[in-house]
Amino acid sequence: MSNPDDEKKYWLEEPANINKIFYAVIGLCVLVALPKVLTLLDILLFKQGRFELADFFVFYTFFGVIGYVMMILLAKKLRGFLMRDEDYYD
């Protein structure tokens, strides 16, 4: 019979190695997100608008939110138009 103490210990079973992997993944996420955050803050890439309103700091954020809300409202209206009766397939 094998003794449980004699079993091979894998490298992922040690808490120190799990912590190393966790912090490596967090560091990688920060490195990937850093250019995006700097671009959003207009530090890395300066966006020059074609019209005066586009130079507003969060114009593109508001534009995206308004577009998304309009899409949801349009989908709700379209649902009423395309929806079938409950017993349509019976």
PDB file of N, CA and C in Angstrom, residues 11-85:
ATOM      1  N   TRP A  11       3.159  20.998  -8.369  1.00  0.00           N
ATOM      2  CA  TRP A  11       3.541  22.382  -8.095  1.00  0.00           C
ATOM      3  C   TRP A  11       2.336  23.288  -7.838  1.00  0.00           C
ATOM      4  N   LEU A  12       1.157  22.925  -8.316  1.00  0.00           N
ATOM      5  CA  LEU A  12      -0.028  23.749  -8.069  1.00  0.00           C
ATOM      6  C   LEU A  12      -0.641  23.510  -6.690  1.00  0.00           C
ATOM      7  N   GLU A  13      -0.177  22.493  -5.993  1.00  0.00           N
ATOM      8  CA  GLU A  13      -0.714  22.205  -4.667  1.00  0.00           C
ATOM      9  C   GLU A  13      -0.114  23.099  -3.589  1.00  0.00           C
ATOM     10  N   GLU A  14       0.957  23.777  -3.899  1.00  0.00           N
ATOM     11  CA  GLU A  14       1.582  24.652  -2.910  1.00  0.00           C
ATOM     12  C   GLU A  14       0.965  26.045  -2.986  1.00  0.00           C
ATOM     13  N   PRO A  15       0.538  26.575  -1.851  1.00  0.00           N
ATOM     14  CA  PRO A  15      -0.111  27.894  -1.847  1.00  0.00           C
ATOM     15  C   PRO A  15       0.772  29.012  -2.409  1.00  0.00           C
ATOM     16  N   ALA A  16       2.064  28.919  -2.224  1.00  0.00           N
ATOM     17  CA  ALA A  16       2.952  29.969  -2.738  1.00  0.00           C
ATOM     18  C   ALA A  16       2.886  30.040  -4.259  1.00  0.00           C
ATOM     19  N   ASN A  17       2.796  28.899  -4.920  1.00  0.00           N
ATOM     20  CA  ASN A  17       2.719  28.891  -6.381  1.00  0.00           C
ATOM     21  C   ASN A  17       1.373  29.412  -6.874  1.00  0.00           C
ATOM     22  N   ILE A  18       0.321  29.118  -6.150  1.00  0.00           N
ATOM     23  CA  ILE A  18      -1.003  29.626  -6.532  1.00  0.00           C
ATOM     24  C   ILE A  18      -1.020  31.147  -6.416  1.00  0.00           C
ATOM     25  N   ASN A  19      -0.411  31.679  -5.366  1.00  0.00           N
ATOM     26  CA  ASN A  19      -0.332  33.134  -5.211  1.00  0.00           C
ATOM     27  C   ASN A  19       0.482  33.767  -6.333  1.00  0.00           C
ATOM     28  N   LYS A  20       1.563  33.114  -6.748  1.00  0.00           N
ATOM     29  CA  LYS A  20       2.373  33.635  -7.852  1.00  0.00           C
ATOM     30  C   LYS A  20       1.559  33.704  -9.136  1.00  0.00           C
ATOM     31  N   ILE A  21       0.781  32.679  -9.412  1.00  0.00           N
ATOM     32  CA  ILE A  21      -0.053  32.668 -10.618  1.00  0.00           C
ATOM     33  C   ILE A  21      -1.120  33.751 -10.528  1.00  0.00           C
ATOM     34  N   PHE A  22      -1.738  33.899  -9.368  1.00  0.00           N
ATOM     35  CA  PHE A  22      -2.777  34.912  -9.178  1.00  0.00           C
ATOM     36  C   PHE A  22      -2.227  36.310  -9.440  1.00  0.00           C
ATOM     37  N   TYR A  23      -1.084  36.636  -8.847  1.00  0.00           N
ATOM     38  CA  TYR A  23      -0.516  37.966  -9.031  1.00  0.00           C
ATOM     39  C   TYR A  23       0.013  38.165 -10.447  1.00  0.00           C
ATOM     40  N   ALA A  24       0.459  37.109 -11.099  1.00  0.00           N
ATOM     41  CA  ALA A  24       0.886  37.220 -12.495  1.00  0.00           C
ATOM     42  C   ALA A  24      -0.304  37.539 -13.398  1.00  0.00           C
ATOM     43  N   VAL A  25      -1.440  36.905 -13.153  1.00  0.00           N
ATOM     44  CA  VAL A  25      -2.647  37.185 -13.948  1.00  0.00           C
ATOM     45  C   VAL A  25      -3.131  38.610 -13.691  1.00  0.00           C
ATOM     46  N   ILE A  26      -3.112  39.052 -12.441  1.00  0.00           N
ATOM     47  CA  ILE A  26      -3.511  40.428 -12.120  1.00  0.00           C
ATOM     48  C   ILE A  26      -2.577  41.420 -12.810  1.00  0.00           C
ATOM     49  N   GLY A  27      -1.289  41.160 -12.774  1.00  0.00           N
ATOM     50  CA  GLY A  27      -0.327  42.041 -13.442  1.00  0.00           C
ATOM     51  C   GLY A  27      -0.541  42.093 -14.943  1.00  0.00           C
ATOM     52  N   LEU A  28      -0.835  40.955 -15.537  1.00  0.00           N
ATOM     53  CA  LEU A  28      -1.103  40.903 -16.973  1.00  0.00           C
ATOM     54  C   LEU A  28      -2.363  41.692 -17.319  1.00  0.00           C
ATOM     55  N   CYS A  29      -3.384  41.578 -16.491  1.00  0.00           N
ATOM     56  CA  CYS A  29      -4.623  42.340 -16.718  1.00  0.00           C
ATOM     57  C   CYS A  29      -4.363  43.841 -16.632  1.00  0.00           C
ATOM     58  N   VAL A  30      -3.543  44.259 -15.685  1.00  0.00           N
ATOM     59  CA  VAL A  30      -3.221  45.682 -15.547  1.00  0.00           C
ATOM     60  C   VAL A  30      -2.451  46.163 -16.769  1.00  0.00           C
ATOM     61  N   LEU A  31      -1.494  45.367 -17.234  1.00  0.00           N
ATOM     62  CA  LEU A  31      -0.723  45.758 -18.416  1.00  0.00           C
ATOM     63  C   LEU A  31      -1.591  45.856 -19.661  1.00  0.00           C
ATOM     64  N   VAL A  32      -2.566  44.982 -19.782  1.00  0.00           N
ATOM     65  CA  VAL A  32      -3.453  45.019 -20.942  1.00  0.00           C
ATOM     66  C   VAL A  32      -4.415  46.198 -20.844  1.00  0.00           C
ATOM     67  N   ALA A  33      -4.886  46.515 -19.642  1.00  0.00           N
ATOM     68  CA  ALA A  33      -5.880  47.571 -19.467  1.00  0.00           C
ATOM     69  C   ALA A  33      -5.272  48.970 -19.435  1.00  0.00           C
ATOM     70  N   LEU A  34      -3.991  49.089 -19.141  1.00  0.00           N
ATOM     71  CA  LEU A  34      -3.373  50.403 -18.987  1.00  0.00           C
ATOM     72  C   LEU A  34      -3.483  51.281 -20.235  1.00  0.00           C
ATOM     73  N   PRO A  35      -3.183  50.791 -21.435  1.00  0.00           N
ATOM     74  CA  PRO A  35      -3.354  51.656 -22.616  1.00  0.00           C
ATOM     75  C   PRO A  35      -4.797  52.097 -22.830  1.00  0.00           C
ATOM     76  N   LYS A  36      -5.745  51.228 -22.522  1.00  0.00           N
ATOM     77  CA  LYS A  36      -7.159  51.594 -22.676  1.00  0.00           C
ATOM     78  C   LYS A  36      -7.537  52.717 -21.709  1.00  0.00           C
ATOM     79  N   VAL A  37      -7.097  52.610 -20.465  1.00  0.00           N
ATOM     80  CA  VAL A  37      -7.421  53.626 -19.464  1.00  0.00           C
ATOM     81  C   VAL A  37      -6.772  54.954 -19.837  1.00  0.00           C
ATOM     82  N   LEU A  38      -5.517  54.916 -20.274  1.00  0.00           N
ATOM     83  CA  LEU A  38      -4.842  56.153 -20.659  1.00  0.00           C
ATOM     84  C   LEU A  38      -5.488  56.789 -21.877  1.00  0.00           C
ATOM     85  N   THR A  39      -5.973  55.976 -22.800  1.00  0.00           N
ATOM     86  CA  THR A  39      -6.665  56.511 -23.971  1.00  0.00           C
ATOM     87  C   THR A  39      -7.994  57.134 -23.566  1.00  0.00           C
ATOM     88  N   LEU A  40      -8.719  56.498 -22.645  1.00  0.00           N
ATOM     89  CA  LEU A  40      -9.983  57.063 -22.179  1.00  0.00           C
ATOM     90  C   LEU A  40      -9.778  58.401 -21.482  1.00  0.00           C
ATOM     91  N   LEU A  41      -8.660  58.552 -20.806  1.00  0.00           N
ATOM     92  CA  LEU A  41      -8.373  59.802 -20.108  1.00  0.00           C
ATOM     93  C   LEU A  41      -7.693  60.824 -21.013  1.00  0.00           C
ATOM     94  N   ASP A  42      -7.555  60.523 -22.289  1.00  0.00           N
ATOM     95  CA  ASP A  42      -6.917  61.396 -23.284  1.00  0.00           C
ATOM     96  C   ASP A  42      -5.469  61.717 -22.928  1.00  0.00           C
ATOM     97  N   ILE A  43      -4.790  60.816 -22.264  1.00  0.00           N
ATOM     98  CA  ILE A  43      -3.385  61.015 -21.940  1.00  0.00           C
ATOM     99  C   ILE A  43      -2.511  60.408 -23.030  1.00  0.00           C
ATOM    100  N   LEU A  44      -2.859  59.232 -23.481  1.00  0.00           N
ATOM    101  CA  LEU A  44      -2.043  58.533 -24.463  1.00  0.00           C
ATOM    102  C   LEU A  44      -2.371  58.972 -25.885  1.00  0.00           C
ATOM    103  N   LEU A  45      -3.628  59.208 -26.155  1.00  0.00           N
ATOM    104  CA  LEU A  45      -4.069  59.535 -27.508  1.00  0.00           C
ATOM    105  C   LEU A  45      -5.028  60.714 -27.435  1.00  0.00           C
ATOM    106  N   PHE A  46      -4.671  61.780 -28.103  1.00  0.00           N
ATOM    107  CA  PHE A  46      -5.547  62.951 -28.107  1.00  0.00           C
ATOM    108  C   PHE A  46      -6.487  62.856 -29.291  1.00  0.00           C
ATOM    109  N   LYS A  47      -7.773  62.889 -29.001  1.00  0.00           N
ATOM    110  CA  LYS A  47      -8.778  62.837 -30.055  1.00  0.00           C
ATOM    111  C   LYS A  47      -9.230  64.255 -30.366  1.00  0.00           C
ATOM    112  N   GLN A  48      -9.072  64.651 -31.607  1.00  0.00           N
ATOM    113  CA  GLN A  48      -9.525  65.967 -32.012  1.00  0.00           C
ATOM    114  C   GLN A  48     -10.862  65.810 -32.708  1.00  0.00           C
ATOM    115  N   GLY A  49     -11.878  66.422 -32.150  1.00  0.00           N
ATOM    116  CA  GLY A  49     -13.220  66.283 -32.691  1.00  0.00           C
ATOM    117  C   GLY A  49     -13.413  67.076 -33.968  1.00  0.00           C
ATOM    118  N   ARG A  50     -14.329  66.625 -34.786  1.00  0.00           N
ATOM    119  CA  ARG A  50     -14.642  67.333 -36.029  1.00  0.00           C
ATOM    120  C   ARG A  50     -15.602  68.487 -35.777  1.00  0.00           C
ATOM    121  N   PHE A  51     -16.248  68.475 -34.626  1.00  0.00           N
ATOM    122  CA  PHE A  51     -17.131  69.571 -34.260  1.00  0.00           C
ATOM    123  C   PHE A  51     -16.913  69.862 -32.785  1.00  0.00           C
ATOM    124  N   GLU A  52     -17.389  71.000 -32.341  1.00  0.00           N
ATOM    125  CA  GLU A  52     -17.057  71.494 -31.005  1.00  0.00           C
ATOM    126  C   GLU A  52     -17.535  70.580 -29.882  1.00  0.00           C
ATOM    127  N   LEU A  53     -18.695  69.974 -30.039  1.00  0.00           N
ATOM    128  CA  LEU A  53     -19.241  69.115 -28.994  1.00  0.00           C
ATOM    129  C   LEU A  53     -18.393  67.851 -28.790  1.00  0.00           C
ATOM    130  N   ALA A  54     -17.724  67.390 -29.828  1.00  0.00           N
ATOM    131  CA  ALA A  54     -16.913  66.176 -29.722  1.00  0.00           C
ATOM    132  C   ALA A  54     -15.672  66.384 -28.871  1.00  0.00           C
ATOM    133  N   ASP A  55     -15.292  67.622 -28.622  1.00  0.00           N
ATOM    134  CA  ASP A  55     -14.140  67.894 -27.762  1.00  0.00           C
ATOM    135  C   ASP A  55     -14.492  67.803 -26.280  1.00  0.00           C
ATOM    136  N   PHE A  56     -15.768  67.658 -25.960  1.00  0.00           N
ATOM    137  CA  PHE A  56     -16.204  67.480 -24.580  1.00  0.00           C
ATOM    138  C   PHE A  56     -15.587  66.199 -24.034  1.00  0.00           C
ATOM    139  N   PHE A  57     -15.166  66.199 -22.766  1.00  0.00           N
ATOM    140  CA  PHE A  57     -14.364  65.114 -22.180  1.00  0.00           C
ATOM    141  C   PHE A  57     -14.998  63.733 -22.326  1.00  0.00           C
ATOM    142  N   VAL A  58     -16.276  63.587 -22.015  1.00  0.00           N
ATOM    143  CA  VAL A  58     -16.910  62.265 -22.061  1.00  0.00           C
ATOM    144  C   VAL A  58     -17.994  62.195 -23.134  1.00  0.00           C
ATOM    145  N   PHE A  59     -17.797  62.925 -24.223  1.00  0.00           N
ATOM    146  CA  PHE A  59     -18.799  62.952 -25.287  1.00  0.00           C
ATOM    147  C   PHE A  59     -19.063  61.560 -25.839  1.00  0.00           C
ATOM    148  N   TYR A  60     -18.018  60.802 -26.124  1.00  0.00           N
ATOM    149  CA  TYR A  60     -18.191  59.490 -26.740  1.00  0.00           C
ATOM    150  C   TYR A  60     -18.860  58.505 -25.787  1.00  0.00           C
ATOM    151  N   THR A  61     -18.647  58.675 -24.495  1.00  0.00           N
ATOM    152  CA  THR A  61     -19.325  57.834 -23.513  1.00  0.00           C
ATOM    153  C   THR A  61     -20.821  58.114 -23.519  1.00  0.00           C
ATOM    154  N   PHE A  62     -21.183  59.380 -23.479  1.00  0.00           N
ATOM    155  CA  PHE A  62     -22.605  59.740 -23.531  1.00  0.00           C
ATOM    156  C   PHE A  62     -23.238  59.312 -24.847  1.00  0.00           C
ATOM    157  N   PHE A  63     -22.510  59.477 -25.922  1.00  0.00           N
ATOM    158  CA  PHE A  63     -23.012  59.089 -27.236  1.00  0.00           C
ATOM    159  C   PHE A  63     -23.301  57.584 -27.272  1.00  0.00           C
ATOM    160  N   GLY A  64     -22.415  56.783 -26.701  1.00  0.00           N
ATOM    161  CA  GLY A  64     -22.619  55.338 -26.652  1.00  0.00           C
ATOM    162  C   GLY A  64     -23.795  54.949 -25.778  1.00  0.00           C
ATOM    163  N   VAL A  65     -23.931  55.589 -24.624  1.00  0.00           N
ATOM    164  CA  VAL A  65     -25.040  55.277 -23.715  1.00  0.00           C
ATOM    165  C   VAL A  65     -26.371  55.655 -24.354  1.00  0.00           C
ATOM    166  N   ILE A  66     -26.437  56.815 -24.972  1.00  0.00           N
ATOM    167  CA  ILE A  66     -27.678  57.238 -25.631  1.00  0.00           C
ATOM    168  C   ILE A  66     -28.021  56.290 -26.772  1.00  0.00           C
ATOM    169  N   GLY A  67     -27.017  55.888 -27.546  1.00  0.00           N
ATOM    170  CA  GLY A  67     -27.263  54.932 -28.626  1.00  0.00           C
ATOM    171  C   GLY A  67     -27.764  53.596 -28.106  1.00  0.00           C
ATOM    172  N   TYR A  68     -27.203  53.133 -26.997  1.00  0.00           N
ATOM    173  CA  TYR A  68     -27.618  51.860 -26.414  1.00  0.00           C
ATOM    174  C   TYR A  68     -29.053  51.939 -25.897  1.00  0.00           C
ATOM    175  N   VAL A  69     -29.389  53.030 -25.223  1.00  0.00           N
ATOM    176  CA  VAL A  69     -30.751  53.200 -24.709  1.00  0.00           C
ATOM    177  C   VAL A  69     -31.748  53.265 -25.861  1.00  0.00           C
ATOM    178  N   MET A  70     -31.400  53.969 -26.915  1.00  0.00           N
ATOM    179  CA  MET A  70     -32.286  54.050 -28.082  1.00  0.00           C
ATOM    180  C   MET A  70     -32.478  52.668 -28.712  1.00  0.00           C
ATOM    181  N   MET A  71     -31.418  51.869 -28.749  1.00  0.00           N
ATOM    182  CA  MET A  71     -31.521  50.525 -29.306  1.00  0.00           C
ATOM    183  C   MET A  71     -32.464  49.662 -28.463  1.00  0.00           C
ATOM    184  N   ILE A  72     -32.384  49.778 -27.141  1.00  0.00           N
ATOM    185  CA  ILE A  72     -33.270  49.016 -26.255  1.00  0.00           C
ATOM    186  C   ILE A  72     -34.719  49.447 -26.452  1.00  0.00           C
ATOM    187  N   LEU A  73     -34.968  50.748 -26.514  1.00  0.00           N
ATOM    188  CA  LEU A  73     -36.335  51.236 -26.706  1.00  0.00           C
ATOM    189  C   LEU A  73     -36.895  50.802 -28.056  1.00  0.00           C
ATOM    190  N   LEU A  74     -36.077  50.841 -29.087  1.00  0.00           N
ATOM    191  CA  LEU A  74     -36.509  50.386 -30.409  1.00  0.00           C
ATOM    192  C   LEU A  74     -36.807  48.887 -30.396  1.00  0.00           C
ATOM    193  N   ALA A  75     -35.994  48.112 -29.679  1.00  0.00           N
ATOM    194  CA  ALA A  75     -36.221  46.670 -29.598  1.00  0.00           C
ATOM    195  C   ALA A  75     -37.527  46.360 -28.871  1.00  0.00           C
ATOM    196  N   LYS A  76     -37.867  47.149 -27.857  1.00  0.00           N
ATOM    197  CA  LYS A  76     -39.139  46.935 -27.153  1.00  0.00           C
ATOM    198  C   LYS A  76     -40.322  47.197 -28.074  1.00  0.00           C
ATOM    199  N   LYS A  77     -40.241  48.243 -28.881  1.00  0.00           N
ATOM    200  CA  LYS A  77     -41.317  48.538 -29.834  1.00  0.00           C
ATOM    201  C   LYS A  77     -41.388  47.460 -30.913  1.00  0.00           C
ATOM    202  N   LEU A  78     -40.239  47.004 -31.364  1.00  0.00           N
ATOM    203  CA  LEU A  78     -40.186  45.976 -32.397  1.00  0.00           C
ATOM    204  C   LEU A  78     -40.722  44.643 -31.874  1.00  0.00           C
ATOM    205  N   ARG A  79     -40.521  44.374 -30.586  1.00  0.00           N
ATOM    206  CA  ARG A  79     -41.035  43.138 -29.981  1.00  0.00           C
ATOM    207  C   ARG A  79     -42.553  43.090 -30.068  1.00  0.00           C
ATOM    208  N   GLY A  80     -43.204  44.190 -29.793  1.00  0.00           N
ATOM    209  CA  GLY A  80     -44.658  44.238 -29.886  1.00  0.00           C
ATOM    210  C   GLY A  80     -45.152  44.001 -31.303  1.00  0.00           C
ATOM    211  N   PHE A  81     -44.387  44.421 -32.270  1.00  0.00           N
ATOM    212  CA  PHE A  81     -44.760  44.249 -33.671  1.00  0.00           C
ATOM    213  C   PHE A  81     -44.536  42.807 -34.149  1.00  0.00           C
ATOM    214  N   LEU A  82     -43.452  42.179 -33.700  1.00  0.00           N
ATOM    215  CA  LEU A  82     -43.086  40.841 -34.174  1.00  0.00           C
ATOM    216  C   LEU A  82     -43.618  39.705 -33.316  1.00  0.00           C
ATOM    217  N   MET A  83     -44.107  39.996 -32.112  1.00  0.00           N
ATOM    218  CA  MET A  83     -44.513  38.947 -31.182  1.00  0.00           C
ATOM    219  C   MET A  83     -45.747  38.193 -31.694  1.00  0.00           C
ATOM    220  N   ARG A  84     -45.745  36.894 -31.484  1.00  0.00           N
ATOM    221  CA  ARG A  84     -46.879  36.046 -31.876  1.00  0.00           C
ATOM    222  C   ARG A  84     -47.739  35.741 -30.656  1.00  0.00           C
ATOM    223  N   ASP A  85     -48.942  35.259 -30.900  1.00  0.00           N
ATOM    224  CA  ASP A  85     -49.811  34.855 -29.798  1.00  0.00           C
ATOM    225  C   ASP A  85     -49.221  33.646 -29.087  1.00  0.00           C
TER     226      ASP A  85
END
